[in-house]
Coordinates of C-alpha atoms and ligand atoms in Angstrom, one line a residue:
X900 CA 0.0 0.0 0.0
X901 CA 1.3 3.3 -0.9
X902 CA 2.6 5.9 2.1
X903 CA 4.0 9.3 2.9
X904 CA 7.5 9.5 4.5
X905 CA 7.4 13.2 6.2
X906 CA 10.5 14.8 7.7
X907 CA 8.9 17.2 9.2
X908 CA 9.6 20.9 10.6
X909 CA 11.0 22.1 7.0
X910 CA 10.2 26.0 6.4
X911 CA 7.1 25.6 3.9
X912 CA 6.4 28.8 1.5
X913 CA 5.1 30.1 -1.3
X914 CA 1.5 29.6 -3.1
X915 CA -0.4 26.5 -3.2
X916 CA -3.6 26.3 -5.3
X917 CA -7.0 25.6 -4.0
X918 CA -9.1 22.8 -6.5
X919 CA -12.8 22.3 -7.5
X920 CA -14.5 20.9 -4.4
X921 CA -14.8 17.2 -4.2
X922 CA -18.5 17.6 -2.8
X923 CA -19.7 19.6 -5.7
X924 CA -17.6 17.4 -8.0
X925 CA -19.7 14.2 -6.5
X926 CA -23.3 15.7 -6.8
X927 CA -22.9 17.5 -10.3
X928 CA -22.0 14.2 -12.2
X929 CA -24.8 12.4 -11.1
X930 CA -26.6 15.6 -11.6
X931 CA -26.1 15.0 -15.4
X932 CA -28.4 12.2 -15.7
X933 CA -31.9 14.8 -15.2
X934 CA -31.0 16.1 -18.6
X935 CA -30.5 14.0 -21.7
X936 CA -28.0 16.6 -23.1
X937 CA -24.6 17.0 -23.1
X938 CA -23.1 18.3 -19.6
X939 CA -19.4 19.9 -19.5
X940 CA -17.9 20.4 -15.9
X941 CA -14.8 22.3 -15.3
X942 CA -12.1 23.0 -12.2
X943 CA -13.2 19.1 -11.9
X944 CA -10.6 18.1 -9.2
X945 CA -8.0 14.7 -10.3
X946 CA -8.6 12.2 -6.9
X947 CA -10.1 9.1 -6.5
X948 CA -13.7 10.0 -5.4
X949 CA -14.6 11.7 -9.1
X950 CA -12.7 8.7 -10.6
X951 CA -15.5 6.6 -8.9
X952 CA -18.2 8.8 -9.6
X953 CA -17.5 8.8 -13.3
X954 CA -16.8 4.8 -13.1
X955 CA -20.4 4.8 -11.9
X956 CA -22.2 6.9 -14.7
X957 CA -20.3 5.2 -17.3
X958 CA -21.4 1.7 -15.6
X959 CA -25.1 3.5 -16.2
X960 CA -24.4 4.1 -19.5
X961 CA -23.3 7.4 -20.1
X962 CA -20.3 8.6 -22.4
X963 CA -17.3 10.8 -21.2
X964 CA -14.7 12.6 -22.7
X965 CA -12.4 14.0 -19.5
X966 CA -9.8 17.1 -20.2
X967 CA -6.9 17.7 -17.3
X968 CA -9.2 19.1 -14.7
X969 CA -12.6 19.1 -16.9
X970 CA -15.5 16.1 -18.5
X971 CA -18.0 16.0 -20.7
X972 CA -20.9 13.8 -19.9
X973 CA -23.2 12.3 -22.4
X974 CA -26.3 10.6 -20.6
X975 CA -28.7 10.3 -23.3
X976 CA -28.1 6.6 -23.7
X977 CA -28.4 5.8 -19.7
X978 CA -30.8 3.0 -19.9
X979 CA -29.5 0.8 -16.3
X980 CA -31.8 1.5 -13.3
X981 CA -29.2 -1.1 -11.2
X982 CA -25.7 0.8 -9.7
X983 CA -23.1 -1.7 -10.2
X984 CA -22.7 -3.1 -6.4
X985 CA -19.0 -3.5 -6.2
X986 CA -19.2 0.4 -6.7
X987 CA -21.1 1.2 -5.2
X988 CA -21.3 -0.3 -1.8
X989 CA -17.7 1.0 -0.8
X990 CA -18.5 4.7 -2.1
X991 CA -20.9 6.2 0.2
X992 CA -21.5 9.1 -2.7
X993 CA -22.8 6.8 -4.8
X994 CA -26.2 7.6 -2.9
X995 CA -26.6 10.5 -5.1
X996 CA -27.0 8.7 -8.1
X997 CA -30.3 7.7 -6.8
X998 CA -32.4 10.5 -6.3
X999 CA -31.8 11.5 -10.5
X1000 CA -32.3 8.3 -11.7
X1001 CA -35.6 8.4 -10.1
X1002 CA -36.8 11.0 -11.3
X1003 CA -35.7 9.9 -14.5
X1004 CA -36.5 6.4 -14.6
X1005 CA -39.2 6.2 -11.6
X1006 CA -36.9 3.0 -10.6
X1007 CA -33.4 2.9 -8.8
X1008 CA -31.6 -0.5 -7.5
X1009 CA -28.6 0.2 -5.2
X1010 CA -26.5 -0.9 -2.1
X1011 CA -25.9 0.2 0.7
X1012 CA -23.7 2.6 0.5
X1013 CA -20.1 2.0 1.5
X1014 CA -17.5 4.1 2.4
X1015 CA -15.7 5.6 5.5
X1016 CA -15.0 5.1 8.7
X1017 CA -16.2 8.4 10.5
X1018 CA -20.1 7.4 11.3
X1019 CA -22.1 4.8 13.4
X1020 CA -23.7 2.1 12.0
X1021 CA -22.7 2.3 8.5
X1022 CA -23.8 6.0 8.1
X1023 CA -27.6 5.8 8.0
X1024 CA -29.4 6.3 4.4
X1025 CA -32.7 6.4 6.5
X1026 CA -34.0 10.2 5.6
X1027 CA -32.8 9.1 1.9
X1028 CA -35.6 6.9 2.0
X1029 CA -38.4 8.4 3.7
X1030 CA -37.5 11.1 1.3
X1031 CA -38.0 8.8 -1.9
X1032 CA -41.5 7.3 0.1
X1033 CA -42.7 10.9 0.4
X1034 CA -42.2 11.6 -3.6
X1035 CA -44.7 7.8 -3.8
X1036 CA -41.7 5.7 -4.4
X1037 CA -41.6 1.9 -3.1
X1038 CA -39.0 1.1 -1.0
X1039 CA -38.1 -2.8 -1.5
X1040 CA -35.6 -4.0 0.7
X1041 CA -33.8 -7.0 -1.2
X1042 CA -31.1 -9.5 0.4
X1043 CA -28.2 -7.0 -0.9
X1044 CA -29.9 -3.6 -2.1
X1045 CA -32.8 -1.5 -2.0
X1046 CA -35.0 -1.2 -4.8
X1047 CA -37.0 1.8 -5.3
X1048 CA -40.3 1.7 -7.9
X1049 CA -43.2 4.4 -8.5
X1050 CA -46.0 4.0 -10.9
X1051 CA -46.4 7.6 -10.4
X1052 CA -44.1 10.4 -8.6
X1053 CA -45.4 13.6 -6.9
X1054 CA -44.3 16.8 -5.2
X1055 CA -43.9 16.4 -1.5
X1056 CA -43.1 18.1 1.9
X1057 CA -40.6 16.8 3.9
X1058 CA -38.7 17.7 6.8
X1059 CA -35.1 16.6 7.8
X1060 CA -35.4 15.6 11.2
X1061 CA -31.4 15.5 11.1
X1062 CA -29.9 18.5 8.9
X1063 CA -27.9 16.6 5.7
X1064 CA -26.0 17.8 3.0
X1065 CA -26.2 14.9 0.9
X1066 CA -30.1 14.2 2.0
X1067 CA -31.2 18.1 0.5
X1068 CA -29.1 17.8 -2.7
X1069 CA -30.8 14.3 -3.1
X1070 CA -34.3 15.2 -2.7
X1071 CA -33.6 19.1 -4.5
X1072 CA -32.1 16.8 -7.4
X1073 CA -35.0 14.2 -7.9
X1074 CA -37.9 17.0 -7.2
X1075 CA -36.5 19.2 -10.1
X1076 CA -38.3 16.1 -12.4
X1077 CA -40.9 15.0 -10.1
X1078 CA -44.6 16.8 -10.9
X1079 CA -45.8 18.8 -8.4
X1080 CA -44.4 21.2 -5.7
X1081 CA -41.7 20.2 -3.7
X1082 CA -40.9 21.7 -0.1
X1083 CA -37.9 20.2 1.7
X1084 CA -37.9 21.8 5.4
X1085 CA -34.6 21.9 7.9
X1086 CA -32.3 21.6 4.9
X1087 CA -28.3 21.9 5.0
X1088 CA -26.8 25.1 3.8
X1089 CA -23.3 24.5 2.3
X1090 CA -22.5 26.5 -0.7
X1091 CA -22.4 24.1 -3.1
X1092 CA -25.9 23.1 -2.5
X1093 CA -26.9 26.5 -3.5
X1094 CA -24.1 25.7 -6.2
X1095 CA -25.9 23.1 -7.7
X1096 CA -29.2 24.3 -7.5
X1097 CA -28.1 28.0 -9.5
X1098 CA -26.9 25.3 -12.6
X1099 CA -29.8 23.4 -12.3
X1100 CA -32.1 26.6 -12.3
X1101 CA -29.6 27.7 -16.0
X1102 CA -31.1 24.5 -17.3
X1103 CA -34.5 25.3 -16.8
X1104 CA -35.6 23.6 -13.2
X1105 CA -37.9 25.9 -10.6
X1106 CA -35.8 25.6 -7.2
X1107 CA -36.0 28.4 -4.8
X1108 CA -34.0 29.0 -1.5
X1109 CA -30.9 26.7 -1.8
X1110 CA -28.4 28.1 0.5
X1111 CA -31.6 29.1 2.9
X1112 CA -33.4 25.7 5.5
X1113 CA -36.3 26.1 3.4
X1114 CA -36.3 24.7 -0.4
X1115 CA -39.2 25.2 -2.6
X1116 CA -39.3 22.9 -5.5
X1117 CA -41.8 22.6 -8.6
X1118 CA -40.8 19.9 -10.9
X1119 CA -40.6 20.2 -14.4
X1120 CA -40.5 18.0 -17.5
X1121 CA -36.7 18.1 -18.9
X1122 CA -33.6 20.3 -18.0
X1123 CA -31.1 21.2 -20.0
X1124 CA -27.3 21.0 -19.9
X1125 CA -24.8 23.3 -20.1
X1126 CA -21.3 24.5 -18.2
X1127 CA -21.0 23.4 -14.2
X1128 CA -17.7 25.5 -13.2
X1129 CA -16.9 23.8 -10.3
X1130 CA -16.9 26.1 -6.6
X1131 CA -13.2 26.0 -5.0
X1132 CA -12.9 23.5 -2.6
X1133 CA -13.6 25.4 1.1
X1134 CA -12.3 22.2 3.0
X1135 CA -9.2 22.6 0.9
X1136 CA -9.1 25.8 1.7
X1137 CA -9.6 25.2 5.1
X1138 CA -6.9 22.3 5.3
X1139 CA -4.4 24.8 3.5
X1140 CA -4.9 28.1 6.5
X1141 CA -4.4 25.2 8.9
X1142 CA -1.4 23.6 7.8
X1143 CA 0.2 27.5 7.3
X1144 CA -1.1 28.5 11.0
X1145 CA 0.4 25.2 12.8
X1146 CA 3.7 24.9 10.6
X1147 CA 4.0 28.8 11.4
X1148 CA 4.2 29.4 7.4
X1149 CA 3.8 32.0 5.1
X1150 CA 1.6 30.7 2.6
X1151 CA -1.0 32.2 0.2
X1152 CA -3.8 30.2 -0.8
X1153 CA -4.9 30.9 -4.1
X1154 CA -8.1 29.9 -6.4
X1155 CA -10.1 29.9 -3.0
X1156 CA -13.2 32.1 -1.6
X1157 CA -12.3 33.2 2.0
X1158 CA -16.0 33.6 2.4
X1159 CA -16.8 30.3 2.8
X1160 CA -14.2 29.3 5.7
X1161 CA -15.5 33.0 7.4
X1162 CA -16.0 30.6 10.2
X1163 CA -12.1 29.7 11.0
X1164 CA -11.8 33.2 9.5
X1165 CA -13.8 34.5 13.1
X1166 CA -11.5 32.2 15.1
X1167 CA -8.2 32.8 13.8
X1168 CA -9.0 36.7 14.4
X1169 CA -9.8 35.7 18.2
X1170 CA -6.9 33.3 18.6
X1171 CA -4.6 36.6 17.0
X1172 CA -3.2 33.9 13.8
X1173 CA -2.5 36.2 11.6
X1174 CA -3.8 36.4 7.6
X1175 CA -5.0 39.0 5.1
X1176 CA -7.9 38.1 2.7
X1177 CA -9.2 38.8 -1.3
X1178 CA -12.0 38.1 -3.0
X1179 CA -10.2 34.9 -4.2
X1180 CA -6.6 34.6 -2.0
X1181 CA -5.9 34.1 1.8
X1182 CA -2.5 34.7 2.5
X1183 CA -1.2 33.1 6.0
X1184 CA 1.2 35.0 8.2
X1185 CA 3.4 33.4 10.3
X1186 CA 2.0 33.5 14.1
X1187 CA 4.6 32.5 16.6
X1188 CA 2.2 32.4 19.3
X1189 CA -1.7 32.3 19.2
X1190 CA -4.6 31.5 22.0
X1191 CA -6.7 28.0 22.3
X1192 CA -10.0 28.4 21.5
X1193 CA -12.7 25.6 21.6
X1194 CA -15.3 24.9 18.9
X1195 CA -18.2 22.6 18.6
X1196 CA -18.3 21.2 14.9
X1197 CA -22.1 22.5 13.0
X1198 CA -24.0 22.5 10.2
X1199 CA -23.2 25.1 7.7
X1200 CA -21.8 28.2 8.2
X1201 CA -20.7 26.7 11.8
X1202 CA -17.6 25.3 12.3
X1203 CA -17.0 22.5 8.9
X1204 CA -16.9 18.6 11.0
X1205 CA -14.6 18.5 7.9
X1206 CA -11.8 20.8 9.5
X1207 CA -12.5 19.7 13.1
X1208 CA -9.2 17.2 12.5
X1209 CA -6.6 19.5 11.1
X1210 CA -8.2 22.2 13.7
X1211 CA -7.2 20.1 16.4
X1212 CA -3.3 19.9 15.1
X1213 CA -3.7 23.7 15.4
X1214 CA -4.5 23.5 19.3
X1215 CA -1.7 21.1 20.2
X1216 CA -0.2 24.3 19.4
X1217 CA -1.9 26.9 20.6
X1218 CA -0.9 28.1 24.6
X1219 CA -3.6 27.0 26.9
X1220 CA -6.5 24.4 26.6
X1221 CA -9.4 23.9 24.1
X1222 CA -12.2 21.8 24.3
X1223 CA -13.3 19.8 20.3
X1224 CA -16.6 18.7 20.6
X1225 CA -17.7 16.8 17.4
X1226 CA -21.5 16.8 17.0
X1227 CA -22.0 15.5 13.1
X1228 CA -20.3 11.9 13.5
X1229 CA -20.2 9.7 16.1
X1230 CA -16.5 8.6 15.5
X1231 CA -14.8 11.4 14.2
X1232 CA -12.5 12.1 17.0
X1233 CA -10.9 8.6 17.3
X1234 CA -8.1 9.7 15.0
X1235 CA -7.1 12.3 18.0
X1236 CA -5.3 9.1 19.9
X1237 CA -3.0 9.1 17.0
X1238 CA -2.5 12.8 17.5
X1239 CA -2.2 11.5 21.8
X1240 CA 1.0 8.9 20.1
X1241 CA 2.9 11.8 18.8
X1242 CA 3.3 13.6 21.5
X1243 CA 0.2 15.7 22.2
X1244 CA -1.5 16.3 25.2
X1245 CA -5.2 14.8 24.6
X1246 CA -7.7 13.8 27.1
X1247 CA -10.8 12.2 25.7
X1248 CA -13.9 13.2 27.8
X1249 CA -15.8 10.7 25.9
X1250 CA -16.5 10.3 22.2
X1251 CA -17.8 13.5 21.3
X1252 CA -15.6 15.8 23.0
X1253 CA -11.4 16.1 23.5
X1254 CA -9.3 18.4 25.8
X1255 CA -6.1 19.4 24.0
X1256 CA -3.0 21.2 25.9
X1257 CA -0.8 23.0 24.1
X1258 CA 1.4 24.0 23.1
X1259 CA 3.6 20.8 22.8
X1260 CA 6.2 19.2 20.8
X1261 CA 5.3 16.5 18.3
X1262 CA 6.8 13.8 17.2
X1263 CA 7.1 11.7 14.0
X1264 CA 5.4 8.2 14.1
X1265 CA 4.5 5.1 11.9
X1266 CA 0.7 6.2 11.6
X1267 CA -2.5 4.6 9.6
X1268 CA -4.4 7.0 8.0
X1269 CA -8.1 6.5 8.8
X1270 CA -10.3 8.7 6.8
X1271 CA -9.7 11.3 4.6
X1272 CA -10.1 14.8 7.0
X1273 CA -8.0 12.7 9.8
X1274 CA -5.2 12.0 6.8
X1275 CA -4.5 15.4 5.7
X1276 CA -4.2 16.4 9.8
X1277 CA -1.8 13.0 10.5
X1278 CA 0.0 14.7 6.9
X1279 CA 0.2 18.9 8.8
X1280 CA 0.7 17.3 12.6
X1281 CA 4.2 15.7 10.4
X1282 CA 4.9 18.6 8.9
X1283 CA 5.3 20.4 12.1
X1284 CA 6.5 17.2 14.2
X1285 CA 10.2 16.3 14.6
X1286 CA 12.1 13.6 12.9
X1287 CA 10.1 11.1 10.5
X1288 CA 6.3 10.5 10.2
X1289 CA 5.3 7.5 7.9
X1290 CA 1.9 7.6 6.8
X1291 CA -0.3 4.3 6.0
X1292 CA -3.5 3.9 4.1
X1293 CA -2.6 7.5 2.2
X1294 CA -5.1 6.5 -0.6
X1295 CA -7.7 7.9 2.3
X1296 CA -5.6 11.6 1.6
X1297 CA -5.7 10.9 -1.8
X1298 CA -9.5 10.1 -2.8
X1299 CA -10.0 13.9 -1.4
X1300 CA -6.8 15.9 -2.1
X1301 CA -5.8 16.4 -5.8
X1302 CA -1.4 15.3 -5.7
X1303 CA -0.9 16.4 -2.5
X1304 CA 2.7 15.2 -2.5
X1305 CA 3.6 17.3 -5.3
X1306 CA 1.7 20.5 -3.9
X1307 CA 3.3 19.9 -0.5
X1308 CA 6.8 19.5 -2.5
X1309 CA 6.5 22.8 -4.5
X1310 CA 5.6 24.4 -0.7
X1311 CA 8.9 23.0 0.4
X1312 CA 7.8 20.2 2.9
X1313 CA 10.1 17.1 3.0
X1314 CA 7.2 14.3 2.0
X1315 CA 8.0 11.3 -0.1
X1316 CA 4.9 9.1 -1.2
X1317 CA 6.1 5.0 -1.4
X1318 CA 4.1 2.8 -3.5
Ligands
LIG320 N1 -27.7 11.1 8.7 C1 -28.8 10.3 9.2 N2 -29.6 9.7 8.2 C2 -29.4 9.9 6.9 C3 -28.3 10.7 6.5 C4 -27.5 11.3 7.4 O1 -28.9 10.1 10.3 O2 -30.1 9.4 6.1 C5 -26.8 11.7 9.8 C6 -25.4 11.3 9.6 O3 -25.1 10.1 10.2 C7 -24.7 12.4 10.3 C8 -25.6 13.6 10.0 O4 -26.8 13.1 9.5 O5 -24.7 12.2 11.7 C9 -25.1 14.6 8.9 O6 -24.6 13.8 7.8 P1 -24.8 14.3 6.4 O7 -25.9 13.5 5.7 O8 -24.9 15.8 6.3 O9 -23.4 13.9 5.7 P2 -23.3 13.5 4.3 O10 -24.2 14.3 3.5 O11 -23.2 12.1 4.2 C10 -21.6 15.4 3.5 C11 -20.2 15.4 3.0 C12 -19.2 15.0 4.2 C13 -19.4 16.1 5.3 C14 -20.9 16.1 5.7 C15 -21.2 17.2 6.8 C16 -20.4 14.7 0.8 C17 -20.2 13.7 -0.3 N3 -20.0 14.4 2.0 O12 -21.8 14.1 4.0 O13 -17.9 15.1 3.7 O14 -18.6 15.7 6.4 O15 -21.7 16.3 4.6 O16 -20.8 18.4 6.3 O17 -20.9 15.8 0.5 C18 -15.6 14.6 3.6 O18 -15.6 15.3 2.6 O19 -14.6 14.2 4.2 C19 -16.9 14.3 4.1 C20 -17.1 13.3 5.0

């Protein structure tokens, strides 16, 4: 299995370029099946997740032509209404593909969803389906899948008792086809719901209030394609301020909006890390020394679950204590006792929450990387640790982060990846 050999505490500078965001990436192509024309997507980031993605709609049917960081998708001779299982059930995005098809084809057969490690129970698909039942769908639970039938569809309400991201873009995706008015109630907020939705509006569906709790839908009978440019990558972006503020690197962050991370923004003005902002550019300032401040991980625009990992690198350096409490997943701090084996000071009040001391020297360490967000903090906890970190299971890094080696590299950090 490939791995990262990191000698850490190298000075990092310079630029490093924010990508297209993976969770746009993975709702826009199954997005292309509502229309039968021809969809182009652009800023389309190169990792492992898309790859899948595209494996999938090709497995449906579809036709792709993919550029350097761009694809053209061709649906109109998607004629499956099966996902291919061994896909599907260890790629837990591969529930968006089910909503459009549908719409589309008013029948869906899929596994459960695979994936990572970071929920309980298999990450639940439950408000998925009560979704589907609401727009008159049959839910049919077979010995390895679910199939999904309708004789007819309709406009629904439905409210998410638990706030999802990929729940809303599911239901907003198969409502733009389904007859009827649709209103979805307690919806997520990330930008690039409302991302999707403004394309899918171009092409000639009715949505209103993406980016708001409360989405009105009224379906109609075909969409268009056209151009999906893809939103920078916040988490990304995110990653990236982190990694400067905890190496205590000058590093500007380009092709990102600052906007979107206005949450760590708010923080890092409290905890006096130092940056200056554009429209489109962060640029980190080296901070020598900087306050703890604790955060509770929230819904969008609260603090991203998705940076609560390379967050709590930050605190093992910040001077004083800070309190993480997780509240999206159930297992997304049990990375931190990898954090607790190189050197920092973590006390685990129980799943949810972590009390970190800092500021304290880390060391390198043979690590495992577990999921994705806990990856790219195992890679910036190496960066700043001494001596040698050796990284397992880096394909978890690289399904989300486009060549992070050779980003890293350009940056100046001492990381070698081993197949
Ligand atoms: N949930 C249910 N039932 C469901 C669906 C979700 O109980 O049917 C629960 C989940 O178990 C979780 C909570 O709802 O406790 C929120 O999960 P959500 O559905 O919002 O997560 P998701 O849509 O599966 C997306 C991102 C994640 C990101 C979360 C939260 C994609 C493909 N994934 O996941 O991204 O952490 O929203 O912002 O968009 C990542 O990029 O590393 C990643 C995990």
């Amino acid at each position: 299995m490939p791995k990262f050999i990191i000698t850490g505490q190298k000075t990092l500078s310079g630029e490093i370029r924010v990508g297209g965001a993976k969770n746009a990436a993975l709702k826009i192509i199954p997005a292309a099946i509502l229309s039968n024309e021809t969809i182009t997507i652009n800023n389309l980031p190169n990792i492992e997740d898309v790859d899948k993605a595209l494996e999938v709609i090709v497995d449906l049917g579809a036709k792709i032509r993919r550029g350097k960081n761009s694809v053209e998708i061709e649906t109109k001779n998607i004629n499956k209404i099966e996902l291919p299982a061994k896909l599907a059930d260890k790629f837990r995005a591969s529930i968006m593909f089910v909503g459009p098809m549908l719409a589309k084809f008013k029948e869906v057969r899929f596994p459960h969803p695979g994936g990572c490690v970071i929920g309980a129970g298999g990450r639940p698909i439950d408000l998925f389906l009560e979704g589907f039942e609401a727009f008159g769908a049959e839910v049919i639970t077979e010995k390895n899948c679910y199939h999904l039938k309708a004789k007819k569809l309709h406009g629904a309400n439905y409210f998410f008792t638990t706030v999802s991201v990929t729940g809303t873009e599911n239901l907003m995706m198969a409502a733009t086809l389904i007859p009827g008015k649709t209103v979805l109630k307690n919806c997520a907020m990330e930008p690039e719901i409302e991302a999707l939705a403004n394309y899918l509006n171009k092409q000639g569906a009715k949505i209103h209030g993406a980016g708001t709790p409360i989405i009105t839908i009224n379906g109609v009978k075909s969409i268009k394609a056209g151009t999906f440019n893809i939103i920078p990558d916040r988490i990304e972006t995110g990653s990236f301020a982190l990694m400067a503020a905890a190496t205590k690197s000058e590093i500007t962050i380009t092709k990102c909006n600052p906007e979107h991370i206005a949450c760590l923004l708010t923080i890092f003005e409290k905890i006096g890390v130092q940056f200056k902002k554009g429209k489109d550019w962060l640029k980190m300032i080296p901070t020598k020394t900087f306050l703890p401040y604790s955060i509770k991980t929230h819904e969008y625009p609260g603090f991203p679950t998705d940076l609560q990992s390379p967050y709590a690198v930050l605190m093992t350096q910040a001077s004083g204590t800070s309190l993480i409490q997780e509240a999206i997943y159930d297992r997304r701090l049990l990375w931190t006792d990898y954090l607790s084996q190189m050197g920092a000071k973590i006390t685990m009040c129980d799943p949810h929450r972590v009390v970190i001391n800092g500021p304290t020297t880390l060391y390198g360490k043979r690590l495992i990387s577990p999921d994705l967000r806990a990856g790219i903090a195992l890679v910036i906890a190496a960066l700043q640790a001494k001596g040698v970190t050796e990284i397992d299971n880096i394909y978890q890094i690289e399904r989300g982060y486009e060549n992070i080696e050779g980003r890293l590299k350009a940056l100046g950090a001492d990381i070698k990846r081993i197949d």
